[in-house]
Amino acid sequence: MKLKTGISYNMDMLCLLNTLTADSYYTDRHKEVFDAWYPQLSEEIKTKMRELADKQENSMLSPTVTLFVSSLDDFNNRNLAEMLGSFDEIEKSMNKTPYAFDKEEFEEQFSRFKHTIIPLISELEEKGFRQYWEQNWLPKIREKCAEINDRLAAFNIDEALQPFGDIDNSDCTIYLCAFTDPLGIKLCGNNLLTDIRYSLDIILSNATHEMFHPPYNREQVRDHITALFDNPWVKEAFDNQSPNSGYGTAEGFIEENIVEALGIYLAVKLGADIEPYEYFKNHDGGSHVVSPHFYKYLCENKKERSQPFESYFIEFIASLNQRG
């Protein structure tokens, strides 16, 4: 597997959605672009964006939309509004991915996004947003790509991934964006979005994190996920997480905990300057309470390539129960 950087205007535009909900969680991080462009939006679009965030129950809109669009071939070079209007094409493309979804829920969610985001994109581009991005942000993105490309290529990620035999080892494109912070976002395939503000260590940990989604076949471990979630300390962390964390289900919350540990474990093995337990303590408000336990288990219990990850995960849960 090779790690390489990429640039995508379409993905950066979709990453801006979170900020244009006017949630301070994002506007504080992207004040320059928010102050320049939010006042130019019509009141109708501002209202629609607030309503969309309310229906989603948080302002984290970008991960879902970027996943949909990234399922399409040549998504970088196609018209964004036209792609978002292509429900049948996106549904067909998403069905080829590992991401299972309920068709009715998918259609309802897609419709909500389409009727808000297409008019938003049209307003921004009519007012010259693409030219603004190309003049003000594209040079910074290119500079960051040049800074880290050679260093990314030097990581021997295949060797580090060897114990996790089922991981896709096709090349990983890391799209550097101006408006992704504070997120790393998984795309279809072995690709992701990260932010130009991040250090190489954080970009590496984003890459190692996202390549593990999904870490297991959910159907094979569903009962064990439920058992893990039933621990009071796990439920408490789930209930107290920030709405902007975006993990609204037990399954999603546990998966993120497990993938968080896997990503940091791999990044540290590759030489990233990250203190794992301090990271878990602070990241996402410290809500990933399972992550430090699983990280410790990874360090102390070597994962053999021949062992299915599902059985390794089940053994981890058994070890937690034994410790009480």
XYZ file of C-alpha atoms in Angstrom:
324
model
C 0.000 0.000 0.000
C 1.182 3.502 -0.818
C 0.048 6.618 1.015
C -0.348 9.627 -1.250
C -1.984 13.019 -1.045
C -4.799 14.326 -3.211
C -6.685 17.576 -3.760
C -10.442 17.833 -4.247
C -12.475 21.014 -4.598
C -15.692 18.984 -4.451
C -14.769 17.330 -1.156
C -13.598 20.604 0.372
C -16.893 22.222 -0.590
C -18.768 19.401 1.167
C -16.535 19.709 4.233
C -17.665 23.343 4.500
C -21.253 22.208 5.138
C -20.613 21.740 8.860
C -19.424 25.329 9.223
C -22.345 26.734 7.230
C -24.809 25.370 9.785
C -23.447 28.268 11.919
C -22.595 25.907 14.787
C -19.800 27.534 16.812
C -18.106 24.132 17.124
C -17.131 24.610 13.470
C -17.312 28.377 12.953
C -14.677 28.968 15.651
C -12.287 26.751 13.679
C -13.122 28.193 10.262
C -13.832 31.814 11.107
C -12.206 33.267 7.993
C -14.331 31.391 5.473
C -17.458 31.652 7.629
C -17.174 35.431 7.992
C -16.538 35.807 4.273
C -19.360 33.612 2.958
C -22.119 33.018 5.499
C -23.397 36.634 5.308
C -23.733 36.228 1.528
C -26.161 33.308 1.813
C -29.884 33.923 1.424
C -32.051 33.711 4.524
C -33.859 30.774 2.908
C -30.633 28.761 2.637
C -29.554 29.675 6.182
C -32.905 28.432 7.482
C -32.661 25.215 5.445
C -29.170 24.513 6.804
C -30.337 24.951 10.399
C -33.327 22.694 9.750
C -31.118 20.047 8.150
C -28.797 20.049 11.169
C -31.816 19.770 13.485
C -33.169 16.790 11.558
C -29.758 15.128 11.677
C -29.593 15.976 15.419
C -26.102 17.476 15.004
C -24.157 19.730 12.652
C -21.859 16.987 11.361
C -23.228 16.826 7.819
C -20.049 16.316 5.801
C -19.174 12.661 6.565
C -22.438 11.308 5.184
C -22.489 13.438 2.019
C -18.816 12.904 1.200
C -19.286 9.144 1.593
C -22.204 9.190 -0.864
C -20.336 11.262 -3.448
C -17.051 9.355 -3.093
C -18.836 6.164 -4.154
C -19.084 7.595 -7.683
C -16.422 7.203 -10.343
C -14.406 10.335 -11.151
C -16.084 12.347 -8.369
C -13.289 14.934 -8.458
C -13.965 16.020 -12.008
C -17.758 15.994 -12.124
C -20.259 18.714 -11.306
C -21.054 18.432 -7.612
C -24.694 19.525 -7.831
C -25.345 17.044 -10.650
C -23.813 14.194 -8.641
C -25.939 15.061 -5.609
C -29.006 14.926 -7.816
C -28.213 11.397 -9.020
C -29.977 9.250 -6.425
C -30.150 6.106 -8.562
C -26.464 6.269 -9.459
C -25.371 6.848 -5.875
C -27.636 4.091 -4.556
C -26.183 1.667 -7.105
C -22.635 2.735 -6.221
C -23.210 2.515 -2.464
C -24.554 -1.019 -2.875
C -21.095 -2.033 -4.118
C -19.460 -0.852 -0.879
C -19.236 -2.554 2.561
C -21.619 0.038 3.998
C -24.981 -1.595 4.637
C -27.995 0.696 4.716
C -31.757 0.559 4.798
C -33.077 1.678 1.402
C -35.984 3.739 2.782
C -33.812 5.500 5.365
C -31.144 6.121 2.732
C -33.671 7.613 0.307
C -35.157 9.855 3.001
C -31.747 11.059 4.154
C -30.507 11.582 0.605
C -33.606 13.625 -0.224
C -33.067 15.891 2.800
C -29.474 16.541 1.809
C -30.232 17.059 -1.876
C -32.963 19.666 -1.378
C -30.756 21.764 0.893
C -27.232 21.293 -0.377
C -27.791 21.669 -4.123
C -29.293 25.181 -3.743
C -26.521 26.062 -1.263
C -23.800 25.015 -3.706
C -25.501 26.968 -6.496
C -25.600 30.134 -4.365
C -21.952 29.851 -3.389
C -20.691 29.169 -6.888
C -22.795 31.926 -8.432
C -21.082 34.318 -6.015
C -17.594 33.089 -6.977
C -16.754 30.574 -4.280
C -14.663 28.361 -6.575
C -12.471 31.320 -7.540
C -12.135 32.262 -3.865
C -11.071 28.697 -2.979
C -8.575 28.521 -5.841
C -6.979 31.850 -4.917
C -6.995 31.605 -1.121
C -6.846 27.903 -0.237
C -5.541 25.870 -3.145
C -1.972 27.267 -2.817
C -1.934 26.307 0.884
C -3.208 22.811 0.095
C -0.560 22.328 -2.588
C 2.118 23.517 -0.172
C 1.009 20.992 2.457
C 0.937 18.184 -0.121
C 4.497 19.002 -1.176
C 5.587 19.111 2.471
C 4.361 15.631 3.421
C 4.274 13.564 0.212
C 7.791 12.151 0.465
C 7.453 11.548 4.191
C 4.191 9.637 3.741
C 5.750 7.461 1.042
C 8.521 6.431 3.463
C 6.145 4.641 5.864
C 6.216 0.832 5.516
C 2.532 0.454 6.124
C 2.216 -3.003 4.546
C 4.433 -4.539 7.240
C 2.482 -2.830 10.022
C -0.810 -4.048 8.553
C 0.399 -7.638 8.151
C -1.352 -9.010 11.287
C -4.644 -7.544 10.048
C -4.867 -9.715 6.962
C -8.303 -8.677 5.705
C -7.459 -4.979 5.355
C -7.629 -3.629 1.806
C -4.029 -2.908 0.786
C -4.798 -0.830 -2.301
C -3.201 2.616 -2.380
C -4.632 5.155 0.057
C -5.306 8.699 -1.154
C -5.359 11.279 1.620
C -7.261 14.296 0.327
C -6.016 17.417 2.071
C -8.799 19.934 2.628
C -9.087 23.414 4.087
C -12.375 22.924 5.964
C -12.246 19.411 7.507
C -10.990 20.301 11.007
C -11.738 18.868 13.599
C -12.551 15.693 11.662
C -10.887 12.985 9.654
C -13.476 11.598 7.239
C -13.633 8.132 5.683
C -14.474 7.914 1.991
C -15.397 4.887 -0.082
C -12.414 2.759 -0.974
C -9.139 3.167 0.855
C -9.335 6.973 0.885
C -10.023 9.733 3.382
C -10.206 13.459 4.006
C -7.996 15.314 6.473
C -7.112 18.939 7.173
C -4.120 21.033 6.120
C -3.821 22.324 9.686
C -2.822 18.916 11.015
C 0.709 17.730 11.685
C 2.090 14.728 9.814
C 1.560 12.589 12.933
C -2.149 13.452 13.070
C -2.565 12.976 9.316
C -0.934 9.556 9.643
C -3.217 8.641 12.540
C -6.244 9.788 10.485
C -5.133 7.481 7.661
C -4.494 4.465 9.889
C -7.785 5.079 11.695
C -10.006 5.363 8.625
C -8.614 2.320 6.826
C -10.017 0.077 9.601
C -13.666 1.111 9.065
C -15.505 -1.240 9.356
C -13.207 -3.353 11.578
C -15.410 -6.446 11.733
C -18.501 -8.053 10.298
C -21.153 -6.574 12.573
C -23.529 -9.491 12.209
C -20.892 -11.881 13.568
C -20.216 -9.810 16.687
C -23.538 -8.031 17.254
C -24.318 -9.819 20.539
C -20.820 -9.074 21.838
C -21.147 -5.381 20.904
C -24.399 -5.312 22.883
C -22.731 -6.984 25.865
C -19.855 -4.499 25.787
C -22.214 -1.551 25.505
C -24.245 -2.809 28.472
C -21.354 -1.987 30.820
C -22.437 1.068 32.866
C -19.153 2.910 32.249
C -19.595 2.511 28.478
C -23.219 3.659 28.559
C -22.257 6.657 30.671
C -19.580 7.714 28.154
C -22.081 7.299 25.299
C -24.717 9.373 27.081
C -22.257 12.135 27.960
C -20.546 12.486 24.589
C -20.769 15.770 22.701
C -23.556 15.903 20.093
C -20.843 16.891 17.629
C -19.167 13.523 18.074
C -21.901 12.123 15.874
C -22.042 8.568 17.265
C -25.764 8.175 17.734
C -26.000 4.388 18.025
C -24.377 1.827 20.297
C -22.902 0.018 17.308
C -21.416 3.187 15.837
C -20.021 4.253 19.202
C -18.332 0.913 19.894
C -16.959 0.723 16.348
C -15.406 4.182 16.693
C -13.816 3.184 20.010
C -12.276 0.087 18.451
C -11.095 1.848 15.299
C -9.657 4.696 17.355
C -7.449 2.237 19.223
C -6.451 0.424 16.026
C -5.513 3.650 14.269
C -3.368 4.952 17.120
C -1.763 1.531 17.601
C -0.733 1.390 13.951
C 0.387 5.038 13.828
C 2.620 4.543 16.870
C 4.124 1.395 15.324
C 4.932 3.472 12.243
C 6.724 6.052 14.376
C 4.128 8.761 15.006
C 4.943 10.971 17.994
C 1.654 10.390 19.839
C 1.158 9.519 23.505
C -1.756 7.070 23.193
C -3.383 7.340 26.606
C -3.149 11.130 26.674
C -4.699 11.165 23.213
C -7.620 8.945 24.276
C -8.148 11.097 27.355
C -8.567 14.281 25.329
C -9.930 13.263 21.937
C -13.687 13.768 21.423
C -13.968 14.929 25.015
C -12.593 11.653 26.346
C -15.689 9.738 25.245
C -13.720 6.821 23.782
C -13.476 4.931 27.063
C -13.101 1.516 25.417
C -10.173 2.672 23.247
C -7.451 2.668 25.935
C -8.461 -0.836 27.023
C -8.362 -2.158 23.473
C -5.073 -0.377 22.760
C -3.550 -2.066 25.815
C -4.946 -5.407 24.643
C -3.396 -4.900 21.190
C -0.006 -4.197 22.771
C -0.134 -7.206 25.092
C -1.850 -9.790 22.852
C -0.302 -10.183 19.431
C -2.866 -10.432 16.655
C -1.976 -13.282 14.310
C -2.772 -12.832 10.633
C -4.596 -16.172 10.547
C -7.010 -15.205 13.324
C -10.229 -13.520 12.153
C -10.588 -10.089 13.677
C -14.050 -11.024 14.939
C -12.627 -13.731 17.212
C -9.837 -11.428 18.392
C -12.439 -8.788 19.290
C -14.555 -11.357 21.158
C -11.500 -12.484 23.148
C -10.841 -8.848 24.071
C -14.368 -8.476 25.475
C -13.925 -11.705 27.449
C -10.700 -10.329 28.927
C -12.537 -7.165 30.024
C -15.200 -9.238 31.754
C -12.546 -11.282 33.568
C -10.958 -8.099 34.876
C -14.364 -6.838 35.967
